[in-house]
Amino acid sequence: MSQTTDASKTLRVGVVGLGFAGTTHLDAYTALPGTEVVALAGKETGRLHELAETRQVPDTYPDWQDLVARDDLDIVSIGVPNSLHAPIAIAALESGKHVFCEKPLATTGAEAQAMVDAAVANDRVLEVAYNHRRRADVQFLADHVRPVDGQDSPLGHVYHARASWRRRAGIPGITSWFTNKDAAGGGPLIDLGSHVLDIAMHLMGEPRVVAVSAVAYNELGTAGRGGSTGGGPVSGATGRPFDVEDFANALLRFEDGSSLQLQASWASYSKDDEDIEVELLGSTGGARLFVRNYATEGTVELYSDIDGVPAVTRPAVHVPAGHHQRVIEEFLATIRSGTHEGHHGEFALHRTRVVDAVYASAQAGHEVEVVA
């Protein structure tokens, strides 16, 4: 098995998955120096050969097991339905390969724990594609809220935050696996909500969630409404499985007493378009990230008092593309560093535990504790 961390060595990569995620991974590795994609796996034969030819990948496999079994790979990159994350990652980690995995880490906390355990046992890097935290506006806010040189943050104590990703009409279409619980693990909460949960917890300094009170609904999806414009009917329109939520809302309580309202929606009769929002409420200031339809300008506002008068500052922050490439760049740098402690997927595990608790609370109808 290939376990070198020689910084000068070309890292050999196998990519599993042919959809948007897998193709994005493939293109990122191809664009970055010091990596070579030598294997590609996926079930769609035509797409498999098309990608291999256009990206010059020498070896293709219809089954991921055959790719993972190779002993000349340093990295396995996973861009497949959520239910396959755990079996592919565990097999790769146990064979000595580093793993880059699409979010969420897994469909359940138990699966995510098994992935982290495999990464720790084999001292391999397990990184998750929380690419939205690499947006330039999120990075700007992270720098803004961080205390510097012993001085307090401009926001003071952040006691509450709001994080949401809401769509007016964006339920994945009938050919998608996203609306099947066995394949996806859930609906917009695990799909979109996991991204804004990651952003909020990153900006708040990684507090631990101890309890969750949540609700979840499926009013539009099972009726076949709420699909993207021009995207055709959603699963509920034809009797195909649609056993996930289309709207979820949760109150998260942190161990330090602060809190977070988390909301995710694929569709609702509301003013929403494709809106990503994270707002921080602090004792001496506030901050808001609001991204409508993947905007790249004017997404940040800062709130404060100037001489006792409420003030709003709108810093000019441009958001270039390439968030996936940046997180993969960081992943590769960690591998090359040779120091993997703290990079075994632990932070992603906690996020998966939180998502577990949201679904458990919504089903039970009362607050539940988050597994430590």
Coordinates of C-alpha atoms in Angstrom, one line a residue:
M1 CA 0.0 0.0 0.0
S2 CA 1.1 3.6 -0.7
Q3 CA 1.7 5.5 2.6
T4 CA 4.5 7.9 1.8
T5 CA 4.3 11.5 2.9
D6 CA 7.3 12.7 0.9
A7 CA 6.5 16.3 0.0
S8 CA 8.1 15.8 -3.4
K9 CA 6.2 12.7 -4.4
T10 CA 3.4 12.9 -6.9
L11 CA 0.2 11.7 -5.1
R12 CA -1.7 9.1 -7.1
V13 CA -5.5 9.5 -6.9
G14 CA -8.5 7.3 -7.5
V15 CA -11.9 9.1 -7.8
V16 CA -15.2 7.3 -7.2
G17 CA -18.3 9.0 -8.6
L18 CA -19.2 10.5 -12.0
G19 CA -21.8 13.1 -11.1
F20 CA -21.3 16.7 -10.1
A21 CA -19.3 15.9 -7.0
G22 CA -17.0 13.3 -8.6
T23 CA -16.4 15.5 -11.6
T24 CA -15.6 18.5 -9.4
H25 CA -13.1 16.4 -7.5
L26 CA -11.6 15.0 -10.7
D27 CA -11.1 18.5 -12.2
A28 CA -9.6 19.9 -8.9
Y29 CA -6.9 17.2 -8.7
T30 CA -6.2 17.6 -12.4
A31 CA -5.7 21.3 -12.0
L32 CA -3.4 21.0 -9.0
P33 CA 0.4 20.3 -9.2
G34 CA 1.8 17.2 -7.6
T35 CA -1.2 14.9 -8.1
E36 CA -2.2 12.4 -10.8
V37 CA -5.6 10.9 -11.2
V38 CA -4.9 7.3 -12.4
A39 CA -8.2 5.6 -11.7
L40 CA -11.9 6.4 -12.0
A41 CA -14.9 4.3 -10.9
G42 CA -18.7 4.6 -11.6
K43 CA -21.6 2.7 -12.8
E44 CA -22.7 4.8 -15.8
T45 CA -20.5 3.3 -18.6
G46 CA -20.9 6.1 -21.1
R47 CA -20.1 8.8 -18.6
L48 CA -17.2 6.8 -17.1
H49 CA -15.5 6.5 -20.5
E50 CA -16.3 10.1 -21.4
L51 CA -14.6 11.5 -18.3
A52 CA -11.7 9.1 -18.6
E53 CA -11.0 10.3 -22.1
T54 CA -11.5 14.0 -21.6
R55 CA -9.5 14.1 -18.3
Q56 CA -6.9 11.5 -19.5
V57 CA -7.5 9.0 -16.7
P58 CA -5.8 5.7 -17.7
D59 CA -7.9 3.1 -15.7
T60 CA -11.6 2.8 -15.2
Y61 CA -13.7 0.5 -13.1
P62 CA -17.5 -0.1 -12.9
D63 CA -17.1 -1.2 -9.2
W64 CA -15.5 0.9 -6.5
Q65 CA -14.1 -2.1 -4.8
D66 CA -11.7 -2.8 -7.6
L67 CA -10.4 0.8 -7.5
V68 CA -9.9 0.7 -3.7
A69 CA -8.2 -2.6 -3.9
R70 CA -5.3 -1.1 -5.9
D71 CA -2.1 -0.9 -3.9
D72 CA -0.5 2.0 -5.8
L73 CA -3.0 4.7 -4.8
D74 CA -2.3 7.4 -2.1
I75 CA -5.8 8.9 -2.2
V76 CA -9.4 7.8 -2.7
S77 CA -11.8 10.7 -3.4
I78 CA -15.5 10.0 -2.8
G79 CA -18.3 11.7 -4.7
V80 CA -21.2 9.3 -4.6
P81 CA -24.6 9.0 -2.8
N82 CA -24.3 9.5 1.0
S83 CA -25.1 5.9 1.9
L84 CA -21.9 4.8 0.1
H85 CA -19.5 7.2 1.9
A86 CA -18.9 4.9 4.9
P87 CA -18.2 1.6 3.1
I88 CA -15.9 3.1 0.5
A89 CA -14.0 5.3 3.0
I90 CA -13.5 2.6 5.6
A91 CA -12.2 0.2 2.9
A92 CA -9.8 2.8 1.6
L93 CA -8.6 3.9 5.0
E94 CA -8.0 0.3 6.1
S95 CA -5.9 -0.3 3.0
G96 CA -3.7 2.7 3.9
K97 CA -5.1 5.4 1.7
H98 CA -6.1 8.9 2.5
V99 CA -9.7 9.9 1.9
F100 CA -11.4 13.0 0.7
C101 CA -15.2 12.6 1.0
E102 CA -18.1 14.7 0.0
K103 CA -20.3 16.1 2.8
P104 CA -22.0 14.8 4.9
L105 CA -19.4 12.5 6.3
A106 CA -22.1 9.7 6.5
T107 CA -25.8 9.2 6.8
T108 CA -25.6 8.4 10.5
G109 CA -23.4 9.2 13.5
A110 CA -22.6 5.5 13.9
E111 CA -21.3 5.3 10.3
A112 CA -19.3 8.5 10.7
Q113 CA -17.7 7.2 14.0
A114 CA -16.6 4.0 12.2
M115 CA -15.0 6.2 9.5
V116 CA -13.1 8.3 12.0
D117 CA -12.0 5.2 13.9
A118 CA -10.6 3.7 10.7
A119 CA -8.7 7.0 10.0
V120 CA -7.3 7.1 13.5
A121 CA -6.3 3.4 13.5
N122 CA -4.5 3.7 10.2
D123 CA -3.3 7.3 10.7
R124 CA -4.7 8.4 7.4
V125 CA -6.2 11.9 6.6
L126 CA -10.0 11.9 6.4
E127 CA -11.2 15.3 5.0
V128 CA -14.8 16.3 4.2
A129 CA -15.8 18.7 1.4
Y130 CA -17.2 21.6 3.5
N131 CA -16.2 23.8 0.7
H132 CA -18.5 26.8 1.5
R133 CA -16.5 27.7 4.6
R134 CA -13.6 28.4 2.1
R135 CA -15.7 31.2 0.4
A136 CA -13.8 34.5 0.7
D137 CA -16.7 36.2 2.5
V138 CA -16.8 33.4 5.2
Q139 CA -13.0 33.7 5.6
F140 CA -13.4 37.5 5.9
L141 CA -15.9 37.0 8.7
A142 CA -13.7 34.4 10.4
D143 CA -10.9 36.9 10.5
H144 CA -13.2 39.7 11.7
V145 CA -14.7 37.8 14.6
R146 CA -11.4 36.4 15.8
P147 CA -9.8 38.1 18.8
V148 CA -6.4 39.5 17.9
D149 CA -3.3 40.2 20.2
G150 CA -5.3 39.6 23.3
Q151 CA -8.1 42.0 22.4
D152 CA -11.7 41.0 22.4
S153 CA -13.6 40.2 19.2
P154 CA -15.4 43.2 17.7
L155 CA -18.6 41.2 18.3
G156 CA -17.8 40.5 22.0
H157 CA -19.5 37.4 23.2
V158 CA -21.5 35.7 20.4
Y159 CA -24.5 34.4 22.3
H160 CA -26.8 33.4 19.4
A161 CA -26.6 32.8 15.7
R162 CA -28.9 32.0 12.8
A163 CA -27.9 29.8 9.9
S164 CA -30.1 28.8 7.0
W165 CA -30.1 27.7 3.4
R166 CA -33.6 28.1 1.9
R167 CA -35.0 27.6 -1.6
R168 CA -38.3 28.8 -3.1
A169 CA -38.4 25.8 -5.5
G170 CA -35.5 23.4 -5.5
I171 CA -36.4 19.9 -4.7
P172 CA -34.1 17.5 -6.6
G173 CA -35.9 15.9 -9.6
I174 CA -37.3 12.5 -10.2
T175 CA -34.0 10.9 -11.3
S176 CA -32.2 12.0 -8.1
W177 CA -31.3 9.8 -5.1
F178 CA -31.6 12.8 -2.9
T179 CA -35.2 12.2 -2.0
N180 CA -34.7 8.6 -0.9
K181 CA -33.8 8.3 2.8
D182 CA -31.9 5.0 2.4
A183 CA -29.6 6.7 -0.1
A184 CA -29.4 10.2 1.2
G185 CA -30.0 9.9 5.0
G186 CA -32.4 12.9 4.9
G187 CA -33.5 15.8 2.9
P188 CA -32.4 19.5 2.8
L189 CA -31.2 19.4 6.4
I190 CA -28.4 16.9 5.6
D191 CA -28.0 18.2 2.1
L192 CA -28.0 22.0 2.5
G193 CA -28.2 22.5 6.2
S194 CA -24.9 20.7 6.9
H195 CA -23.1 23.4 4.9
V196 CA -24.5 26.3 6.9
L197 CA -24.1 24.4 10.2
D198 CA -20.5 24.0 9.3
I199 CA -20.1 27.8 8.5
A200 CA -21.8 28.8 11.7
M201 CA -19.8 26.5 14.0
H202 CA -16.6 27.5 12.2
L203 CA -17.4 31.3 12.8
M204 CA -18.4 30.6 16.4
G205 CA -15.2 28.9 17.3
E206 CA -16.3 25.3 17.2
P207 CA -18.5 25.1 20.3
R208 CA -20.0 21.7 21.1
V209 CA -23.7 21.1 20.6
V210 CA -25.3 19.4 23.6
A211 CA -29.0 19.5 22.8
V212 CA -31.4 19.9 19.9
S213 CA -35.1 20.7 19.6
A214 CA -36.3 20.4 16.0
V215 CA -39.3 20.0 13.6
A216 CA -39.3 18.7 10.1
Y217 CA -42.1 18.7 7.5
N218 CA -42.8 17.3 4.0
E219 CA -45.8 19.2 2.6
L220 CA -44.7 19.9 -1.0
G221 CA -42.4 17.0 -1.9
T222 CA -44.9 14.2 -1.4
A223 CA -47.5 16.2 -3.5
G224 CA -45.0 16.5 -6.3
R225 CA -44.6 20.2 -6.0
G226 CA -41.5 22.4 -5.3
G227 CA -39.2 21.1 -8.1
S228 CA -36.7 23.4 -9.8
T229 CA -38.0 25.4 -12.7
G230 CA -37.8 23.2 -15.9
G231 CA -36.5 20.3 -13.8
G232 CA -39.6 18.1 -14.2
P233 CA -41.6 16.5 -11.4
V234 CA -40.3 15.5 -8.1
S235 CA -40.5 11.9 -6.8
G236 CA -43.8 12.3 -5.0
A237 CA -45.5 13.1 -8.3
T238 CA -45.2 9.6 -9.6
G239 CA -45.1 7.4 -6.6
R240 CA -41.3 7.0 -6.5
P241 CA -39.8 7.2 -3.0
F242 CA -39.9 10.6 -1.3
D243 CA -39.4 9.8 2.3
V244 CA -37.3 12.7 3.5
E245 CA -38.3 16.2 4.7
D246 CA -38.5 19.2 2.4
F247 CA -38.2 21.7 5.4
A248 CA -36.5 21.5 8.8
N249 CA -36.0 23.9 11.6
A250 CA -33.9 23.4 14.8
L251 CA -32.7 25.2 17.9
L252 CA -29.2 24.0 18.9
R253 CA -27.9 24.6 22.4
F254 CA -24.1 24.7 22.9
E255 CA -22.2 23.7 26.0
D256 CA -21.1 27.3 26.6
G257 CA -24.7 28.4 26.8
S258 CA -24.9 30.0 23.3
S259 CA -27.4 28.8 20.7
L260 CA -28.0 28.5 17.0
Q261 CA -31.2 28.5 15.0
L262 CA -30.6 26.2 12.0
Q263 CA -33.0 26.0 9.0
A264 CA -33.0 24.2 5.7
S265 CA -35.6 24.1 3.0
W266 CA -35.7 22.7 -0.5
A267 CA -39.0 24.4 -1.3
S268 CA -41.6 26.7 0.4
Y269 CA -44.2 29.3 -0.6
S270 CA -42.1 32.2 0.5
K271 CA -39.9 35.1 -0.7
D272 CA -36.8 32.8 -0.7
D273 CA -34.9 32.2 -3.9
E274 CA -31.6 30.3 -3.3
D275 CA -30.7 32.0 -0.1
I276 CA -27.7 31.2 2.2
E277 CA -27.6 33.2 5.4
V278 CA -25.5 33.1 8.6
E279 CA -26.0 35.8 11.2
L280 CA -24.0 36.3 14.5
L281 CA -25.4 38.2 17.4
G282 CA -22.7 39.4 19.8
S283 CA -22.7 41.5 23.0
T284 CA -20.9 44.4 21.3
G285 CA -21.5 43.8 17.6
G286 CA -23.0 41.6 14.9
A287 CA -22.3 40.2 11.5
R288 CA -24.4 38.8 8.6
L289 CA -23.6 36.8 5.6
F290 CA -26.4 36.8 3.0
V291 CA -25.8 35.1 -0.3
R292 CA -28.8 35.2 -2.8
N293 CA -28.5 32.9 -5.7
Y294 CA -24.7 32.3 -5.2
A295 CA -23.9 36.0 -5.3
T296 CA -20.2 36.9 -5.2
E297 CA -20.5 40.6 -4.2
G298 CA -22.2 42.5 -1.4
T299 CA -22.7 39.5 0.8
V300 CA -21.3 40.8 4.2
E301 CA -22.7 43.3 6.6
L302 CA -21.3 44.3 10.0
Y303 CA -23.3 45.8 12.8
S304 CA -22.0 48.1 15.6
D305 CA -22.5 51.3 17.5
I306 CA -20.6 54.5 16.6
D307 CA -20.9 57.1 19.3
G308 CA -24.0 55.4 20.5
V309 CA -25.7 55.3 17.1
P310 CA -26.4 52.0 15.4
A311 CA -24.1 51.6 12.3
V312 CA -23.9 49.2 9.4
T313 CA -20.7 48.6 7.5
R314 CA -20.7 46.8 4.1
P315 CA -17.1 45.8 3.4
A316 CA -16.2 45.1 -0.3
V317 CA -15.5 41.4 -0.4
H318 CA -15.2 39.6 -3.8
V319 CA -15.9 35.8 -3.8
P320 CA -14.1 34.0 -6.6
A321 CA -15.0 30.5 -7.6
G322 CA -13.0 27.4 -6.8
H323 CA -14.0 26.5 -3.2
H324 CA -13.7 22.8 -3.9
Q325 CA -10.2 23.2 -5.2
R326 CA -9.2 25.1 -2.1
V327 CA -10.4 22.5 0.3
I328 CA -8.7 19.8 -1.7
E329 CA -5.5 21.9 -1.8
E330 CA -5.6 22.0 2.1
F331 CA -6.2 18.2 2.1
L332 CA -3.1 17.6 0.0
A333 CA -1.1 20.0 2.2
T334 CA -2.1 18.1 5.3
I335 CA -1.1 14.8 3.7
R336 CA 2.3 16.2 2.7
S337 CA 2.9 17.6 6.2
G338 CA 3.1 14.1 7.6
T339 CA 1.2 15.3 10.7
H340 CA -2.3 13.9 10.6
E341 CA -3.4 14.4 14.2
G342 CA -6.7 16.3 14.3
H343 CA -7.3 15.5 10.6
H344 CA -9.2 12.2 11.0
G345 CA -12.6 13.7 10.4
E346 CA -13.4 14.5 14.0
F347 CA -15.0 17.8 13.4
A348 CA -17.2 16.3 10.6
L349 CA -18.2 13.5 13.0
H350 CA -19.7 16.1 15.4
R351 CA -21.7 17.7 12.7
T352 CA -23.1 14.3 11.7
R353 CA -24.0 13.7 15.3
V354 CA -25.9 17.0 15.3
V355 CA -27.8 16.1 12.2
D356 CA -28.7 12.8 13.8
A357 CA -30.1 14.7 16.8
V358 CA -32.1 17.0 14.6
Y359 CA -33.9 14.1 12.9
A360 CA -34.3 12.3 16.2
S361 CA -35.8 15.4 17.9
A362 CA -38.2 16.0 15.0
Q363 CA -39.4 12.4 15.1
A364 CA -39.7 12.3 18.9
G365 CA -41.4 15.7 19.2
H366 CA -39.1 16.9 22.0
E367 CA -35.5 18.1 22.7
V368 CA -32.8 15.4 22.6
E369 CA -29.2 15.3 23.7
V370 CA -26.4 15.1 21.2
V371 CA -24.2 12.0 21.5
A372 CA -20.7 13.1 22.6

